[in-house]
Coordinates of C-alpha atoms and ligand atoms in Angstrom, one line a residue:
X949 CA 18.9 -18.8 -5.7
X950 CA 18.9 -21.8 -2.9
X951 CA 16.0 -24.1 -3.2
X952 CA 15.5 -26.2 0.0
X953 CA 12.5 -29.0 -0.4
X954 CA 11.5 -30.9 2.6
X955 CA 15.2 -31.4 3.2
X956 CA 15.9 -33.6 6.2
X957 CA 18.9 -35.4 7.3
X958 CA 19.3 -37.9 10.0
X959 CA 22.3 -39.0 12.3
X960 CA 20.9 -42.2 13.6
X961 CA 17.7 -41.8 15.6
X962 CA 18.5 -38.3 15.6
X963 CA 17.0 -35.5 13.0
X964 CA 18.8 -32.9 12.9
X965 CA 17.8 -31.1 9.9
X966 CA 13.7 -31.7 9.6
X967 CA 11.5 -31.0 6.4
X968 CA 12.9 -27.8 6.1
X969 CA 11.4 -26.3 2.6
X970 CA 12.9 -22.3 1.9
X971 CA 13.9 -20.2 -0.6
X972 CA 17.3 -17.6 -0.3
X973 CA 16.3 -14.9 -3.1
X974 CA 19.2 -13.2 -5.1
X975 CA 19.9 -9.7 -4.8
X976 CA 18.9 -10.3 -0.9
X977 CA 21.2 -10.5 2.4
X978 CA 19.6 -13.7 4.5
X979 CA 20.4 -14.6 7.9
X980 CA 20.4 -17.7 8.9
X981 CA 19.7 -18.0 12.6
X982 CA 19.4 -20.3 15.4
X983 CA 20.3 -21.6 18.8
X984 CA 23.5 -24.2 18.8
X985 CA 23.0 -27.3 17.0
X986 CA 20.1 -26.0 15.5
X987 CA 21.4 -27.3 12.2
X988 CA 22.3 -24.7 10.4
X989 CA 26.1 -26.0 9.2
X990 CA 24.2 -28.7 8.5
X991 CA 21.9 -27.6 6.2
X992 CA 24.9 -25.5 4.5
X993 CA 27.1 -28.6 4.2
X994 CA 23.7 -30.5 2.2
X995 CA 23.6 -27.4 -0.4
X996 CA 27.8 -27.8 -0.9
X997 CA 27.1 -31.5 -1.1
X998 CA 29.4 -32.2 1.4
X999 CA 26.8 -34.1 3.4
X1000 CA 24.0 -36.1 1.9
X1001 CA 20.4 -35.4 2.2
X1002 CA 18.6 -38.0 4.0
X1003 CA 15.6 -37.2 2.2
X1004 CA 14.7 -34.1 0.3
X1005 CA 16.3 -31.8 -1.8
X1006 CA 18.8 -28.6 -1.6
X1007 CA 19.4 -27.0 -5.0
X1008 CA 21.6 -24.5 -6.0
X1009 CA 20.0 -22.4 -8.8
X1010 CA 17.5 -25.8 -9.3
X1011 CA 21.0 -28.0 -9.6
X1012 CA 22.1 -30.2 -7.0
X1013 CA 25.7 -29.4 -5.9
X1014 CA 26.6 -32.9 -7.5
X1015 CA 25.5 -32.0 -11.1
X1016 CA 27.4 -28.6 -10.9
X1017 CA 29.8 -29.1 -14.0
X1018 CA 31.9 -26.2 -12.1
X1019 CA 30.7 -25.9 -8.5
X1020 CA 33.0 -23.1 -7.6
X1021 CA 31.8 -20.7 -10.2
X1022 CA 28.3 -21.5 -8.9
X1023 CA 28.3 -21.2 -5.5
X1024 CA 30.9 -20.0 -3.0
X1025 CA 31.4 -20.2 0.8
X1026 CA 32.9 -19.8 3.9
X1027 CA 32.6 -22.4 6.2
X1028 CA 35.8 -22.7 8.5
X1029 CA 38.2 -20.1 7.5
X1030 CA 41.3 -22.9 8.8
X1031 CA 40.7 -25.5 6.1
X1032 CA 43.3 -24.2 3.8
X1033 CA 46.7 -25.5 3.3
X1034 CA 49.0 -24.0 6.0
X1035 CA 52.2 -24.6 4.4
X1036 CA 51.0 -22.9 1.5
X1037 CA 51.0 -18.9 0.5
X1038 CA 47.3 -17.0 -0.2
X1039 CA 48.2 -17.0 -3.6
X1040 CA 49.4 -20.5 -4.1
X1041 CA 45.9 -21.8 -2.1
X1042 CA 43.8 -19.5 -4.1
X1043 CA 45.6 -20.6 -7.9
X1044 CA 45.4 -24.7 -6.6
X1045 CA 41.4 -23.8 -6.2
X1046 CA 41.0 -21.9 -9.4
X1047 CA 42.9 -24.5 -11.7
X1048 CA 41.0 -27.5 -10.0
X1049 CA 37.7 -25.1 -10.9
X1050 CA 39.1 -24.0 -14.2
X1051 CA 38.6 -20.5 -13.4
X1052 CA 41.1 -18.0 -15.1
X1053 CA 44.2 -17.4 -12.2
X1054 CA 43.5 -13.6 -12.7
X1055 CA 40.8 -13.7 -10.2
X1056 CA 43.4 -14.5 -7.8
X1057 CA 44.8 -11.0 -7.8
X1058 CA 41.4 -9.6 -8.0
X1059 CA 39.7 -11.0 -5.3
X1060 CA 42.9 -10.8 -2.8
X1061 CA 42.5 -7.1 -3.5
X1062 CA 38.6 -7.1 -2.7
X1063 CA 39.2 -8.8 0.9
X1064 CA 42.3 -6.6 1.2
X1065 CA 44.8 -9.3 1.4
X1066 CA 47.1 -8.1 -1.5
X1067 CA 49.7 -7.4 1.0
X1068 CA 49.8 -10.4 2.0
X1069 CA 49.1 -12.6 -1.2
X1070 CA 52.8 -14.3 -0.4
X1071 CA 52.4 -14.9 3.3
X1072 CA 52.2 -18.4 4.3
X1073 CA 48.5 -19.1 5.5
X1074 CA 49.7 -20.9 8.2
X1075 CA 50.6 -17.3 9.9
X1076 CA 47.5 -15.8 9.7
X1077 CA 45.6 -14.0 12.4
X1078 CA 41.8 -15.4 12.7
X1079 CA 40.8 -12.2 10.9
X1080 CA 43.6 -13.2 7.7
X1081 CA 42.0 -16.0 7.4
X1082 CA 38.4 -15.1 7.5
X1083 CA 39.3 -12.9 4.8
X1084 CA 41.2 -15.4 2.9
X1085 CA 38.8 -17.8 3.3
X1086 CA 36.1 -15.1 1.6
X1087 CA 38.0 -14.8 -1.0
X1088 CA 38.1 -18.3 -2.2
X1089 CA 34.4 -17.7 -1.8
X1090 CA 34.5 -15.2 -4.2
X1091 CA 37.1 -16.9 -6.6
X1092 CA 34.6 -18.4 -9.3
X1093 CA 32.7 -15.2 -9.1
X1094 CA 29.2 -17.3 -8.2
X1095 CA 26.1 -16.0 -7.7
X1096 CA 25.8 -17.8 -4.8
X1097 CA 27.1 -17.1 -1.8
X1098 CA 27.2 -18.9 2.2
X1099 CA 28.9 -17.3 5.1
X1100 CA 29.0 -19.4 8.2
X1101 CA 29.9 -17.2 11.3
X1102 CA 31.9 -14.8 9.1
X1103 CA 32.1 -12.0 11.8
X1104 CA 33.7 -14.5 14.4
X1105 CA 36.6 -13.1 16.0
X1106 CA 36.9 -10.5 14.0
X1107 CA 37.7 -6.8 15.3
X1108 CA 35.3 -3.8 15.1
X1109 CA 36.9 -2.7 11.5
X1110 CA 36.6 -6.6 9.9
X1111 CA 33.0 -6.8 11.1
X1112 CA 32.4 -3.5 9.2
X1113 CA 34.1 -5.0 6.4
X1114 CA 32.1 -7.7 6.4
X1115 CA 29.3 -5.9 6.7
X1116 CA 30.1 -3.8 3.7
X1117 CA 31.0 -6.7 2.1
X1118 CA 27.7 -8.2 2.3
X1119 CA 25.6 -5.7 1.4
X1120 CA 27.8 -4.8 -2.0
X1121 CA 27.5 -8.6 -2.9
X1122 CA 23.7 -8.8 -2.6
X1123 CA 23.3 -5.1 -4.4
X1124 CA 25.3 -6.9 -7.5
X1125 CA 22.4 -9.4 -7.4
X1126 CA 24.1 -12.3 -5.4
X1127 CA 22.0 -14.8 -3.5
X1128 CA 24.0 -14.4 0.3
X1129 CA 23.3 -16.6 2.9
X1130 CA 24.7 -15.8 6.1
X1131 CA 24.7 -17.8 9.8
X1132 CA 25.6 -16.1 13.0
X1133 CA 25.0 -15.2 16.4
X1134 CA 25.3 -11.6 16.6
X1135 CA 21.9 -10.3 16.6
X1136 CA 23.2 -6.6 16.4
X1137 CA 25.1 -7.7 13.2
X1138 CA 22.4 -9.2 11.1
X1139 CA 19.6 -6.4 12.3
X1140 CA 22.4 -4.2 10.2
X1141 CA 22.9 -6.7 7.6
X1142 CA 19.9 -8.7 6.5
X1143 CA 16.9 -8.1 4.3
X1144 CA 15.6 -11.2 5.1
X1145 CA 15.8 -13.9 8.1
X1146 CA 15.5 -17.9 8.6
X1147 CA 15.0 -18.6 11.9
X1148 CA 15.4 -22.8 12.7
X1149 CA 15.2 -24.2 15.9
X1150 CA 16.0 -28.2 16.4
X1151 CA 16.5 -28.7 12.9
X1152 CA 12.9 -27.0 11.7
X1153 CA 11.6 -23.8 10.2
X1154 CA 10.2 -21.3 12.8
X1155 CA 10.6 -18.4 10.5
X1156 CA 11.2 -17.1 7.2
X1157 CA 10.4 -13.2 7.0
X1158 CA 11.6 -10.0 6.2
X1159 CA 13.4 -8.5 9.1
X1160 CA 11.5 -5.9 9.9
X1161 CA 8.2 -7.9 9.5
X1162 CA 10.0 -11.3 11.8
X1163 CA 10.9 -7.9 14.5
X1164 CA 7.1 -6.5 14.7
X1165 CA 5.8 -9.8 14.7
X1166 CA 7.6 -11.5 17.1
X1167 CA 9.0 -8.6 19.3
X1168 CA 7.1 -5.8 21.3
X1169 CA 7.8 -2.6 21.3
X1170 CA 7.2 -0.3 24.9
X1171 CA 6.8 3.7 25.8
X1172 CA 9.3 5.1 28.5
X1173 CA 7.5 8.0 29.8
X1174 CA 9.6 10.8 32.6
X1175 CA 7.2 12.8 34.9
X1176 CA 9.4 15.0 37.2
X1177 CA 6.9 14.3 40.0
X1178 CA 6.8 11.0 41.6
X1179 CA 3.5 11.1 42.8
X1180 CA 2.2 11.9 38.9
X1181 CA 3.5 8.2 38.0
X1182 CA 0.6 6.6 39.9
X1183 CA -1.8 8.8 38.6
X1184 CA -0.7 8.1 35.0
X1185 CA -0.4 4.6 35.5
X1186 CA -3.5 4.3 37.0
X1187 CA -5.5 6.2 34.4
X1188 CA -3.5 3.8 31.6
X1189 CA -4.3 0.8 33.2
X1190 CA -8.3 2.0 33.1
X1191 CA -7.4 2.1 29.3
X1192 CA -6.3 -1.4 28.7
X1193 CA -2.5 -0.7 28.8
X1194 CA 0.0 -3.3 30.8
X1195 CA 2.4 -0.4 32.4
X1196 CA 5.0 -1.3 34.8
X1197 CA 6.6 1.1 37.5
X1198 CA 10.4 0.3 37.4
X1199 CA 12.8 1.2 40.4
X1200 CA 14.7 3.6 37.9
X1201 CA 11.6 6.2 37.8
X1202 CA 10.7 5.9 34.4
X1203 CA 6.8 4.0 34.0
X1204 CA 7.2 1.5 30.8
X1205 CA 3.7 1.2 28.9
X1206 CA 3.0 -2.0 26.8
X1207 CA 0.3 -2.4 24.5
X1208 CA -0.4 2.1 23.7
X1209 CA 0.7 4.4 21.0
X1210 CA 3.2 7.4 22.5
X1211 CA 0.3 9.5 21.2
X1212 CA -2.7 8.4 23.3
X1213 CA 0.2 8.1 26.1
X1214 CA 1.0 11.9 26.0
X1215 CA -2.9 12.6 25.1
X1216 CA -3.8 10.7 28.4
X1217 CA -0.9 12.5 30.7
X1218 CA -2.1 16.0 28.7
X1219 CA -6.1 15.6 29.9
X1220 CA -4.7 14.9 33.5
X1221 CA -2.5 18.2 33.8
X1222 CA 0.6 15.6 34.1
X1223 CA 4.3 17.3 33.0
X1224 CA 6.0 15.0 30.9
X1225 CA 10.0 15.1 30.5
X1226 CA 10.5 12.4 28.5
X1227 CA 8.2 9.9 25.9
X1228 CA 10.1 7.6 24.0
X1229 CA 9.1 4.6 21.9
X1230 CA 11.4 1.9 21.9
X1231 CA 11.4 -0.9 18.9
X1232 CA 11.7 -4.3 20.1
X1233 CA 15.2 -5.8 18.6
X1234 CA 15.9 -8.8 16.3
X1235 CA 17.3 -9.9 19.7
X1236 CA 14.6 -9.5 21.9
X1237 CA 12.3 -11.1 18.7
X1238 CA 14.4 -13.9 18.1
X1239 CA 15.0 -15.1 22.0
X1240 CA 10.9 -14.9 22.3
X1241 CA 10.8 -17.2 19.0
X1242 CA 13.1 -19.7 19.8
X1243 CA 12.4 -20.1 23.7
X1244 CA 12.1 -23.7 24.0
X1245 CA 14.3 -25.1 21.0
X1246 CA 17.6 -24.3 22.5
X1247 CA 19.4 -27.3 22.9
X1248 CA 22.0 -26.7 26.3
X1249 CA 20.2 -23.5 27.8
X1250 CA 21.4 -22.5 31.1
X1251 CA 18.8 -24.3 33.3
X1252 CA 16.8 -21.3 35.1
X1253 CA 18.3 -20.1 38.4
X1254 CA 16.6 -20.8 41.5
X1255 CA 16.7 -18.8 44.4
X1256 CA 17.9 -20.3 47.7
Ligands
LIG1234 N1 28.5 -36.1 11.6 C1 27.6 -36.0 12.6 N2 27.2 -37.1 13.3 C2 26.3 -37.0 14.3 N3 25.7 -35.8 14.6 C3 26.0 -34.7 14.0 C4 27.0 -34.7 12.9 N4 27.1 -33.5 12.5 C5 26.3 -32.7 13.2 N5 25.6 -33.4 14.1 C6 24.6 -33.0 15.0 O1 23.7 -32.2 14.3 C7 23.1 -31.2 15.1 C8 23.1 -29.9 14.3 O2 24.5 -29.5 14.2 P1 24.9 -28.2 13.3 O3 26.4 -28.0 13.4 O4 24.3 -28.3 11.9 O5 24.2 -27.0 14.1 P2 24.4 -25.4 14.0 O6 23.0 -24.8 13.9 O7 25.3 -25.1 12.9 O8 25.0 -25.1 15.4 P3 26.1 -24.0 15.9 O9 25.4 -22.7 15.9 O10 26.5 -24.5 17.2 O11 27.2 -24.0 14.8 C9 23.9 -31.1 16.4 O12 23.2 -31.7 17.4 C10 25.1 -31.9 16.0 O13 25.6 -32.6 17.2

């Protein structure tokens, strides 16, 4: 479990991480979301006690990093998959990290198998694709067998197979009752991954929610309707419209209905004669949920284009 209380840190005049107070649950994925500079490495860096609360507290299972007699068997993470020793085999970085951790150098074999690195256990790191070392870098991660776990951006630059893996990988690491804590920017990703999501924006909480509970309340969802005749559109739209729905008549031919069931959509189109081909309900995505939520706390937006 990660404990955050009222955790803040300042650089100068600036806060960057602000009273944020959260829990991340074991045997739960959480995402860890929000726009650049939003302060999520930061926050990270303050539970590995590699940068120092300004005020506040981040605990690892109620422990500050600091008192962790062995941190590594603790809590594990990825944060940039390049900060190993280049010049040095998988193997040899992974045994220097378990004998400064007094963890037993059997795990070295046994986690280079789990990421699927035994191939290359006596490659030099310093040839490693992006993906080598993502992987590498998850198994140092998983070297003290902790029951804590932070991935920062773990899917970056990885291929379609590797962010299955990770994927996978995830999921089998929360189901074994691991706390995972995971930061990225590929909605589509974490709305396969994640039980839970944090949301911050400029350094404070805007969310904390299960996934499907942050996507219905924060996202909308619509009905596509298909009537073969144009004329029938109108009509339907119309008669909606009486009923308190927002509908909107696209160029594409389809009418998109906000704020009604499918059922009193196809109910209303029935009790007009109207011949439906098509009435779909579409979900609003963690996407489309999370853009609405952090309008306004992204940091370098592209300014809004203006017409000339
Ligand atoms: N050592 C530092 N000195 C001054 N400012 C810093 C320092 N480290 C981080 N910052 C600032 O803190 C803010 C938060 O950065 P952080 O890297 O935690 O954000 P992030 O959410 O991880 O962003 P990204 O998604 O881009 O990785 C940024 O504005 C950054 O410039």
């Amino acid at each position: 479990m990660i404990t955050l209380r009222a955790l803040t840190k300042r650089y100068g005049d600036k806060t960057v991480v602000d009273d944020l107070t959260f829990d991340v649950e074991p045997g739960t994925v959480t995402g860890f979301l929000g726009p650049n500079g939003a302060g999520k490495s930061t926050t990270m860096r303050m539970v590995l006690g590699l940068d120092h609360p300004t005020s506040g507290q981040a605990l690892v299972g109620g422990r500050t990093y600091a008192s962790l007699r062995h941190p590594l068997r603790e809590v594990g993470a990825l944060l940039d998959a390049k900060a190993l020793h280049p010049g040095r085999t998988a193997e040899k970085n992974l045994l220097a990290m378990a004998h400064s951790n007094d963890v037993d150098p059997a795990r070295v074999g046994e986690v280079l198998e789990r990421v699927g690195l035994a191939e290359a256990a006596r490659r030099r790191t310093g040839t490693f694709s992006l993906g080598m070392s993502q992987r590498l870098g998850i198994a140092g991660a998983l070297l003290g067998d902790p029951g804590v776990l932070m991935f920062d951006e773990p899917v970056n630059g990885l291929d379609p197979d590797g962010v299955l893996w990770i994927r996978q990988l995830l999921r089998s690491l929360a189901a074994e009752g691991r706390t995972v804590l995971v930061s990225s920017h590929l909605m589509s990703e974490l709305q396969l991954s994640a039980d839970r999501l944090v949301v911050i924006g400029k350094g404070r909480l805007l969310a904390d929610a299960a996934l499907d509970e942050f996507i219905a309340g924060h996202g909308t969802s619509t009905v596509h309707v298909r009537l073969p005749a144009a004329g029938d559109r109108r009509v339907l739209a119309d008669r909606l419209g009486e009923r308190g729905a927002e509908v909107e008549l696209p160029a594409d031919g389809e009418l998109v209905v906000h704020g009604m069931s499918a059922e009193r959509v196809g109910d209303a189109a029935h009790a007009l004669g109207l011949r439906l081909h098509g009435l779909t309900t579409r979900s609003a995505s963690l996407e489309q949920a999370y853009l609405e939520l952090t309008a306004g706390t992204v940091e370098y937006g592209a300014a809004e284009s203006v017409g000339v």
